[in-house]
Short mmCIF file of C-alpha atoms and ligand atoms in Angstrom, two decimals:
data_model
loop_
_atom_site.label_atom_id
_atom_site.label_comp_id
_atom_site.label_asym_id
_atom_site.label_seq_id
_atom_site.Cartn_x
_atom_site.Cartn_y
_atom_site.Cartn_z
CA MET A 1 -0.05 -0.06 0.02
CA ARG A 2 1.30 3.43 -0.33
CA VAL A 3 1.16 5.40 2.73
CA GLY A 4 1.45 9.04 2.93
CA VAL A 5 2.37 11.09 5.76
CA ALA A 6 0.84 14.92 5.48
CA LYS A 7 2.81 17.62 7.64
CA GLU A 8 0.38 19.31 9.79
CA ILE A 9 -0.32 23.00 8.89
CA LYS A 10 -2.61 23.68 11.86
CA SER A 11 -1.30 26.55 14.37
CA GLN A 12 0.97 25.30 16.94
CA GLU A 13 0.86 21.97 15.98
CA TYR A 14 4.19 20.08 15.37
CA ARG A 15 3.90 16.58 15.75
CA VAL A 16 4.01 14.30 13.26
CA ALA A 17 2.16 10.75 12.31
CA LEU A 18 4.77 8.68 11.50
CA THR A 19 8.35 8.59 12.99
CA PRO A 20 11.54 7.26 10.78
CA ALA A 21 11.35 3.90 12.98
CA GLY A 22 7.83 3.66 11.58
CA ALA A 23 8.54 4.50 7.92
CA ARG A 24 11.21 1.21 8.16
CA GLU A 25 8.61 -0.95 9.27
CA LEU A 26 6.53 -0.41 6.92
CA VAL A 27 8.94 -0.53 4.25
CA GLN A 28 10.20 -3.42 5.04
CA HIS A 29 6.57 -5.11 4.83
CA GLY A 30 6.57 -3.74 1.13
CA HIS A 31 4.75 -0.83 1.64
CA ASP A 32 5.47 2.74 -0.02
CA VAL A 33 6.05 5.54 2.42
CA LEU A 34 5.82 8.76 0.90
CA VAL A 35 6.44 12.07 3.60
CA GLU A 36 5.47 15.58 3.13
CA THR A 37 8.66 17.68 2.71
CA GLY A 38 9.55 18.67 6.51
CA ALA A 39 6.93 17.16 8.15
CA GLY A 40 8.82 15.69 10.77
CA VAL A 41 10.83 18.49 11.69
CA GLY A 42 9.02 20.11 14.64
CA SER A 43 9.40 16.21 16.28
CA ALA A 44 13.01 16.88 15.57
CA PHE A 45 13.01 14.59 12.41
CA GLU A 46 14.52 15.70 9.47
CA ASP A 47 13.91 14.50 5.92
CA ASP A 48 16.98 12.57 5.32
CA ALA A 49 15.91 10.22 8.51
CA TYR A 50 12.76 9.58 6.73
CA GLU A 51 15.04 9.12 3.37
CA ARG A 52 17.46 6.81 5.55
CA ALA A 53 14.32 4.49 6.62
CA GLY A 54 13.22 3.76 2.56
CA ALA A 55 10.72 6.20 2.68
CA ALA A 56 10.34 8.90 -0.64
CA ILE A 57 10.33 12.85 0.30
CA ALA A 58 7.49 14.45 -1.62
CA SER A 59 5.57 17.55 -2.00
CA VAL A 60 2.10 18.37 -0.39
CA ASP A 61 -0.23 17.84 -3.70
CA ASP A 62 2.26 14.50 -4.34
CA VAL A 63 1.42 13.16 -0.69
CA TRP A 64 -2.73 14.09 -0.31
CA SER A 65 -2.92 12.79 -4.32
CA GLN A 66 -0.78 9.51 -4.08
CA ALA A 67 -1.26 8.06 -1.08
CA GLU A 68 -4.03 5.45 -0.36
CA LEU A 69 -3.72 5.73 3.55
CA LEU A 70 -2.70 9.15 4.95
CA LEU A 71 -1.47 9.53 8.32
CA LYS A 72 -2.01 12.90 9.88
CA VAL A 73 -2.51 13.78 13.60
CA LYS A 74 -5.00 16.65 13.71
CA GLU A 75 -7.93 16.86 11.50
CA PRO A 76 -7.57 18.35 8.19
CA ILE A 77 -8.79 22.18 8.34
CA ALA A 78 -10.41 23.96 5.47
CA ALA A 79 -7.55 24.53 3.23
CA GLU A 80 -7.35 20.94 3.34
CA TYR A 81 -11.25 20.06 2.63
CA GLY A 82 -10.33 20.18 -1.21
CA ARG A 83 -7.56 17.45 -0.95
CA LEU A 84 -10.06 14.84 0.63
CA ARG A 85 -11.14 12.40 -2.11
CA GLU A 86 -12.53 8.92 -2.73
CA GLY A 87 -10.52 6.17 -2.74
CA LEU A 88 -8.29 7.65 0.20
CA THR A 89 -8.52 6.20 3.92
CA LEU A 90 -7.69 9.25 6.35
CA PHE A 91 -6.25 7.64 9.80
CA THR A 92 -5.86 10.72 12.72
CA TYR A 93 -7.75 12.59 15.08
CA LEU A 94 -11.01 13.82 14.06
CA HIS A 95 -12.89 14.80 16.58
CA ILE A 96 -15.98 15.37 14.14
CA ALA A 97 -19.24 15.52 16.63
CA ALA A 98 -17.96 19.15 17.43
CA ASP A 99 -17.32 19.80 13.80
CA GLU A 100 -19.63 20.07 11.28
CA PRO A 101 -18.28 21.46 8.19
CA LEU A 102 -15.78 18.77 8.66
CA THR A 103 -18.02 16.07 9.15
CA ARG A 104 -20.02 17.55 5.76
CA ALA A 105 -16.77 17.71 3.52
CA LEU A 106 -15.73 13.62 4.37
CA VAL A 107 -18.54 12.75 3.66
CA ASP A 108 -19.28 14.95 0.27
CA SER A 109 -15.99 13.68 -0.28
CA GLY A 110 -16.32 9.55 -0.39
CA ILE A 111 -13.24 9.82 1.79
CA THR A 112 -12.73 7.01 4.34
CA ALA A 113 -12.10 8.50 7.99
CA ILE A 114 -10.95 6.51 10.91
CA ALA A 115 -10.51 8.54 13.71
CA TYR A 116 -7.70 7.78 16.75
CA GLU A 117 -10.03 9.32 19.49
CA THR A 118 -13.22 6.45 18.67
CA VAL A 119 -11.06 3.34 18.54
CA GLU A 120 -11.58 1.48 21.48
CA THR A 121 -11.41 -1.73 22.90
CA ASP A 122 -13.99 -4.05 23.93
CA ARG A 123 -13.68 -2.81 27.52
CA GLY A 124 -14.52 0.70 26.19
CA ALA A 125 -10.45 1.79 26.96
CA LEU A 126 -9.30 4.37 24.16
CA PRO A 127 -5.67 2.87 23.47
CA LEU A 128 -5.25 6.29 20.95
CA LEU A 129 -5.92 8.38 23.19
CA ALA A 130 -4.46 6.97 26.42
CA PRO A 131 -0.73 8.11 25.62
CA MET A 132 -1.98 11.77 25.59
CA SER A 133 -3.49 11.56 28.89
CA GLU A 134 -0.43 10.08 30.13
CA ILE A 135 1.36 12.98 29.05
CA ALA A 136 -0.62 16.22 30.09
CA GLY A 137 -1.32 14.22 33.28
CA ARG A 138 2.96 14.39 33.61
CA LEU A 139 2.88 17.78 32.34
CA ALA A 140 0.43 19.02 34.97
CA PRO A 141 2.66 19.32 37.86
CA GLN A 142 5.75 20.57 36.49
CA ALA A 143 3.32 23.27 34.70
CA GLY A 144 1.96 24.06 37.98
CA ALA A 145 5.35 24.15 39.94
CA HIS A 146 6.69 26.81 37.73
CA HIS A 147 3.71 28.59 38.13
CA LEU A 148 3.81 28.21 41.83
CA GLU A 149 7.41 30.41 41.68
CA MET A 150 6.86 34.11 42.83
CA PRO A 151 8.26 35.50 39.46
CA ARG A 152 5.42 33.62 37.72
CA GLY A 153 3.15 35.07 40.10
CA GLY A 154 3.03 32.12 42.27
CA ARG A 155 3.02 32.09 46.29
CA GLY A 156 6.77 31.09 45.94
CA LEU A 157 6.15 27.77 46.73
CA LEU A 158 8.74 24.66 46.36
CA LEU A 159 6.66 21.76 46.09
CA GLY A 160 9.33 19.30 46.91
CA GLY A 161 10.54 21.67 50.50
CA VAL A 162 14.01 20.47 51.47
CA ALA A 163 15.22 18.89 54.37
CA GLY A 164 13.59 21.00 57.67
CA VAL A 165 10.64 22.63 55.66
CA ALA A 166 7.41 21.26 54.42
CA PRO A 167 6.94 20.11 51.14
CA GLY A 168 3.68 21.08 49.13
CA ARG A 169 0.43 19.62 48.98
CA VAL A 170 -1.04 18.83 46.00
CA VAL A 171 -4.72 17.73 45.17
CA VAL A 172 -5.47 15.67 42.36
CA ILE A 173 -9.51 15.59 41.69
CA GLY A 174 -10.21 12.49 39.51
CA GLY A 175 -7.63 9.42 39.50
CA GLY A 176 -7.91 8.17 36.28
CA ILE A 177 -5.04 7.99 33.75
CA VAL A 178 -4.50 11.90 33.84
CA GLY A 179 -4.45 11.50 37.72
CA TYR A 180 -2.41 8.64 37.97
CA ASN A 181 0.51 10.15 35.80
CA ALA A 182 0.10 13.88 37.90
CA ALA A 183 0.55 11.88 40.96
CA VAL A 184 3.71 9.96 39.93
CA ILE A 185 5.58 13.55 38.81
CA ALA A 186 4.16 15.13 41.64
CA LEU A 187 5.27 12.59 44.07
CA GLY A 188 8.61 11.98 41.95
CA LEU A 189 8.96 15.90 42.97
CA GLY A 190 8.73 15.53 46.46
CA ALA A 191 5.26 16.78 47.00
CA GLN A 192 2.64 15.57 49.73
CA VAL A 193 -0.16 14.17 47.56
CA THR A 194 -3.92 13.48 47.71
CA ILE A 195 -6.32 12.24 45.01
CA LEU A 196 -9.69 12.60 45.17
CA GLU A 197 -11.69 10.14 43.32
CA ARG A 198 -15.29 8.53 42.90
CA SER A 199 -14.79 4.81 42.27
CA VAL A 200 -13.87 2.73 44.61
CA ASP A 201 -12.17 0.06 42.34
CA ARG A 202 -10.00 2.65 40.82
CA MET A 203 -9.44 3.91 44.49
CA ARG A 204 -7.90 0.08 45.41
CA HIS A 205 -6.00 -0.13 42.03
CA LEU A 206 -4.16 2.99 42.49
CA GLU A 207 -3.46 2.08 46.54
CA GLU A 208 -1.67 -0.71 44.91
CA VAL A 209 0.58 0.84 42.52
CA LEU A 210 1.30 3.76 44.38
CA SER A 211 2.32 1.50 47.42
CA GLY A 212 0.10 3.79 49.89
CA ARG A 213 2.37 6.63 48.92
CA VAL A 214 -0.54 8.97 48.27
CA SER A 215 -4.04 9.96 50.64
CA LEU A 216 -6.91 8.31 48.18
CA LEU A 217 -9.86 10.56 49.56
CA MET A 218 -13.36 9.99 48.28
CA SER A 219 -14.38 12.98 45.95
CA SER A 220 -17.43 14.75 47.24
CA SER A 221 -18.28 18.43 46.87
CA LEU A 222 -17.10 18.60 50.83
CA GLN A 223 -14.26 17.04 50.65
CA VAL A 224 -13.25 18.64 47.60
CA GLU A 225 -13.55 22.03 49.59
CA GLU A 226 -11.57 20.87 52.31
CA SER A 227 -9.08 19.43 50.15
CA LEU A 228 -8.72 22.53 48.51
CA ARG A 229 -8.22 25.02 51.23
CA GLU A 230 -5.01 22.90 52.15
CA ALA A 231 -3.75 22.84 49.06
CA ASP A 232 -0.66 24.91 47.13
CA LEU A 233 -1.50 22.91 43.44
CA VAL A 234 -5.06 21.68 42.59
CA ILE A 235 -5.26 19.55 39.26
CA GLY A 236 -8.14 18.98 37.72
CA ALA A 237 -8.47 15.51 36.05
CA VAL A 238 -12.02 13.99 36.07
CA LEU A 239 -13.77 12.26 33.05
CA ILE A 240 -17.42 11.12 32.57
CA PRO A 241 -17.09 9.54 29.43
CA GLY A 242 -18.94 11.10 26.90
CA ALA A 243 -20.37 14.13 28.67
CA ARG A 244 -18.69 17.57 29.75
CA ALA A 245 -16.64 17.67 32.83
CA PRO A 246 -18.73 17.91 36.09
CA LYS A 247 -18.16 21.49 37.59
CA LEU A 248 -16.58 20.23 41.09
CA VAL A 249 -15.04 23.38 42.05
CA THR A 250 -16.74 26.45 42.63
CA ARG A 251 -15.87 30.24 42.65
CA GLU A 252 -16.77 29.95 46.49
CA MET A 253 -14.37 27.08 47.14
CA LEU A 254 -11.38 29.25 44.94
CA GLN A 255 -12.13 32.29 47.46
CA GLU A 256 -11.07 29.82 50.77
CA MET A 257 -8.24 28.54 48.63
CA LYS A 258 -4.80 30.23 49.73
CA ASP A 259 -3.70 33.14 47.60
CA ALA A 260 -1.40 32.64 44.69
CA SER A 261 -2.20 29.26 44.43
CA VAL A 262 -2.39 27.10 41.20
CA PHE A 263 -5.13 25.33 39.69
CA VAL A 264 -4.02 23.11 36.52
CA ASP A 265 -7.54 21.87 34.61
CA VAL A 266 -6.23 19.35 32.34
CA ALA A 267 -10.26 18.15 31.52
CA ILE A 268 -10.37 22.19 30.26
CA ASP A 269 -10.84 19.83 26.81
CA GLN A 270 -13.96 18.59 28.30
CA GLY A 271 -15.56 22.28 29.04
CA GLY A 272 -13.01 22.36 32.42
CA CYS A 273 -14.07 21.08 36.20
CA ALA A 274 -14.39 24.24 37.73
CA GLU A 275 -17.18 27.06 37.31
CA THR A 276 -14.61 29.60 36.61
CA SER A 277 -11.92 27.38 33.82
CA ARG A 278 -11.86 28.79 30.54
CA PRO A 279 -9.55 27.13 27.86
CA THR A 280 -6.14 28.62 26.89
CA THR A 281 -3.07 28.66 24.92
CA HIS A 282 0.47 27.56 25.18
CA HIS A 283 0.66 31.44 24.15
CA GLU A 284 -1.14 32.72 27.35
CA PRO A 285 -1.70 29.62 29.07
CA VAL A 286 -2.56 31.61 32.62
CA TYR A 287 -5.15 33.62 34.07
CA THR A 288 -6.25 34.45 37.74
CA VAL A 289 -9.64 34.29 39.49
CA GLU A 290 -10.05 34.97 43.19
CA GLY A 291 -6.63 34.92 43.36
CA VAL A 292 -5.68 31.36 42.27
CA ILE A 293 -3.98 31.29 38.92
CA HIS A 294 -5.86 29.11 35.97
CA TYR A 295 -3.64 26.89 33.91
CA CYS A 296 -5.74 25.40 31.33
CA VAL A 297 -4.43 24.44 27.98
CA ALA A 298 -6.80 22.42 25.89
CA ASN A 299 -3.64 20.76 24.21
CA MET A 300 -1.00 20.23 27.08
CA PRO A 301 1.12 17.76 25.11
CA GLY A 302 1.41 20.29 22.03
CA ALA A 303 4.25 21.54 24.18
CA VAL A 304 6.25 18.57 24.00
CA PRO A 305 6.49 17.54 20.21
CA ILE A 306 9.67 14.99 20.49
CA THR A 307 8.02 12.68 23.49
CA SER A 308 4.15 13.06 22.16
CA THR A 309 4.87 12.01 18.07
CA ARG A 310 6.70 9.18 19.76
CA ALA A 311 4.00 8.30 22.30
CA LEU A 312 0.97 8.67 19.44
CA THR A 313 3.15 6.62 17.21
CA ASN A 314 3.82 3.60 19.27
CA VAL A 315 0.49 3.28 19.76
CA THR A 316 -1.07 4.35 15.99
CA LEU A 317 1.86 2.22 14.47
CA PRO A 318 0.27 -1.41 14.41
CA TYR A 319 -3.02 -0.08 13.25
CA VAL A 320 -1.70 1.36 10.39
CA GLU A 321 0.30 -2.01 9.85
CA ALA A 322 -2.95 -3.63 9.97
CA ILE A 323 -4.75 -1.37 7.37
CA ALA A 324 -1.66 -1.53 4.98
CA GLU A 325 -1.53 -4.95 4.95
CA ARG A 326 -5.00 -6.48 4.68
CA GLY A 327 -6.72 -2.82 3.01
CA VAL A 328 -9.06 -0.96 5.35
CA ALA A 329 -12.00 -3.26 4.54
CA GLY A 330 -10.36 -6.39 5.69
CA ALA A 331 -8.51 -4.39 8.39
CA ILE A 332 -12.14 -3.02 9.95
CA ARG A 333 -13.49 -6.77 9.25
CA ASP A 334 -10.81 -8.31 11.36
CA ASP A 335 -10.50 -5.85 14.21
CA PRO A 336 -13.88 -4.69 16.00
CA VAL A 337 -11.35 -2.52 18.09
CA LEU A 338 -10.05 -0.92 14.78
CA ALA A 339 -13.66 -0.47 13.23
CA ARG A 340 -15.24 1.38 15.88
CA GLY A 341 -12.47 4.10 14.72
CA VAL A 342 -14.43 4.76 11.09
CA ASN A 343 -16.75 7.63 11.39
CA VAL A 344 -17.17 8.21 7.35
CA LEU A 345 -17.00 5.62 4.66
CA GLY A 346 -18.26 5.97 1.36
CA GLY A 347 -20.21 9.09 1.68
CA ARG A 348 -22.01 7.91 4.97
CA VAL A 349 -21.69 8.78 8.87
CA THR A 350 -20.90 4.99 9.94
CA TYR A 351 -20.51 6.29 14.08
CA GLU A 352 -23.56 7.17 15.68
CA ALA A 353 -22.71 9.77 18.03
CA VAL A 354 -21.32 11.88 14.81
CA ALA A 355 -25.08 11.70 13.22
CA GLU A 356 -26.94 12.41 15.84
CA ALA A 357 -24.59 15.70 16.30
CA HIS A 358 -25.31 16.97 12.98
CA GLY A 359 -28.77 15.45 12.32
CA LEU A 360 -27.38 13.46 9.49
CA GLU A 361 -28.25 9.62 8.46
CA TYR A 362 -26.37 7.14 10.52
CA THR A 363 -25.42 4.05 8.14
CA PRO A 364 -24.31 0.70 10.12
CA LEU A 365 -20.54 0.22 9.56
CA ASP A 366 -21.08 -3.27 7.69
CA ASP A 367 -24.02 -1.95 5.51
CA ALA A 368 -21.62 1.11 4.35
CA LEU A 369 -18.95 -1.69 3.62
CA ALA A 370 -21.37 -3.44 1.61
CA ALA A 371 -22.82 -0.38 -0.23
CA ALA A 372 -18.76 0.63 -1.27
CA VAL A 373 -18.30 -2.79 -2.39
CA ALA A 374 -21.14 -3.16 -4.28
N1 NAD B 401 -5.49 19.43 28.26
C1 NAD B 401 -5.21 18.48 27.80
O1 NAD B 401 -4.14 18.74 26.52
C2 NAD B 401 -6.02 16.61 27.93
C3 NAD B 401 -4.74 15.95 27.27
C4 NAD B 401 -4.98 14.77 27.39
C5 NAD B 401 -6.52 14.41 28.64
N2 NAD B 401 -7.40 15.32 28.76
C6 NAD B 401 -8.65 15.06 29.60
O2 NAD B 401 -8.31 14.67 30.82
C7 NAD B 401 -9.41 14.33 31.42
C8 NAD B 401 -9.01 13.28 31.99
O3 NAD B 401 -8.62 12.17 31.19
P1 NAD B 401 -8.24 10.55 31.82
O4 NAD B 401 -7.83 10.25 30.34
O5 NAD B 401 -7.47 10.82 33.12
O6 NAD B 401 -9.93 10.13 31.90
P2 NAD B 401 -9.97 8.84 32.64
O7 NAD B 401 -11.33 8.21 32.66
O8 NAD B 401 -8.63 7.45 32.87
O9 NAD B 401 -10.10 9.33 34.27
C9 NAD B 401 -11.07 10.16 34.61
C10 NAD B 401 -11.46 9.76 36.17
O10 NAD B 401 -12.30 10.63 36.81
C11 NAD B 401 -12.86 10.07 37.76
N3 NAD B 401 -14.04 10.97 37.97
C12 NAD B 401 -15.12 10.92 37.45
N4 NAD B 401 -15.86 11.83 38.21
C13 NAD B 401 -15.20 12.38 39.49
C14 NAD B 401 -15.77 12.98 40.84
N5 NAD B 401 -16.82 13.21 40.44
N6 NAD B 401 -14.73 13.07 41.21
C15 NAD B 401 -13.51 12.37 41.41
N7 NAD B 401 -13.16 11.59 40.54
C16 NAD B 401 -14.01 11.29 39.39
C17 NAD B 401 -13.02 8.35 37.06
O11 NAD B 401 -13.40 7.40 37.63
C18 NAD B 401 -11.63 8.39 36.10
O12 NAD B 401 -11.16 7.50 37.32
C19 NAD B 401 -10.08 14.52 30.21
O13 NAD B 401 -11.11 15.49 30.02
C20 NAD B 401 -9.15 14.20 28.83
O14 NAD B 401 -9.91 15.04 27.95
C21 NAD B 401 -6.68 16.85 28.22
#
């Protein structure tokens, strides 16, 4: 199969969908890999690294027009809509339930679009989202520690303390992938860490893997209020699948917090878990409400493309290889996990939530496949 790798043109996106190591795997299996000029530069992969791996470097026009399978990181932006076409399979983060123009462009073009974020295991895990949660979780204490420094406007506290001086207190709300990773790094910095969770099973698991090094508390409105009063850094990491984040932190609770403490709301991409949260960018990451510094960057992993690119491609490559080996129809017939990623096929919307969001007709994947073959 001819596999294309497009350069991301969305502002502040430096990741790339395939590493030279991934390109070599594909080439060794007999596939052609076409990489757009400069596609890997933001992730520290020069064109010649891809060439040494056996890939060809090509122009944007050639990559989009010659590929059978096109790999990207972010959804196509309006300038790329004209490049969507029948016969092409696009594999990328799409998030089209919130993007009607793109959904229509995908449907009208006849393309097959597989979204990283809806590739889902039988147990409901999202393997192609998980690495970004790991990274955002690990970045959160780092961002918090930075903004706790006085020159940044923070209270002027070192999270780890020193001998004879107490460490800072970190409260993590939500002990899922983000919360666990945030706790690990906060512990590593020497902070005193509390995780608020509402799933008892998850707390048992955290107790086991963190060997009692964190306090685990049942999350309730009262507990959030009490924990926040003591905190130097609060990390919002809750998720209710398919819903907006619950507003667990109120303005009144912030008023009770220490002056110039920091709140990192990782859940901002689902609306944030404080009443006062609104999305910010890496360019202007923080603002202050009720004396509490809010860090609400919606694409935290974008700050560390070298790590993010590798973490993402580690998990996408097996699916890329499956599509390249068996063809898109074969690969999705063989693997229900990948099949759940298909959002649009042959002019039909095959992902129910997307169809519902835009009032479009939903076609079950099997029917869309049968119609496409007929
Ligand atoms: N800002 C970014 O760049 C970025 C990057 C990656 C992920 N995220 C977001 O971070 C959030 C967390 O993602 P995740 O992968 O850790 O999800 P996850 O499903 O692994 O974990 C969420 C946890 O929240 C817990 N929870 C739900 N309601 C709660 C409540 N009321 N109190 C306490 N805990 C509660 C759940 O039991 C679960 O353990 C999501 O909104 C995700 O989209 C943001």
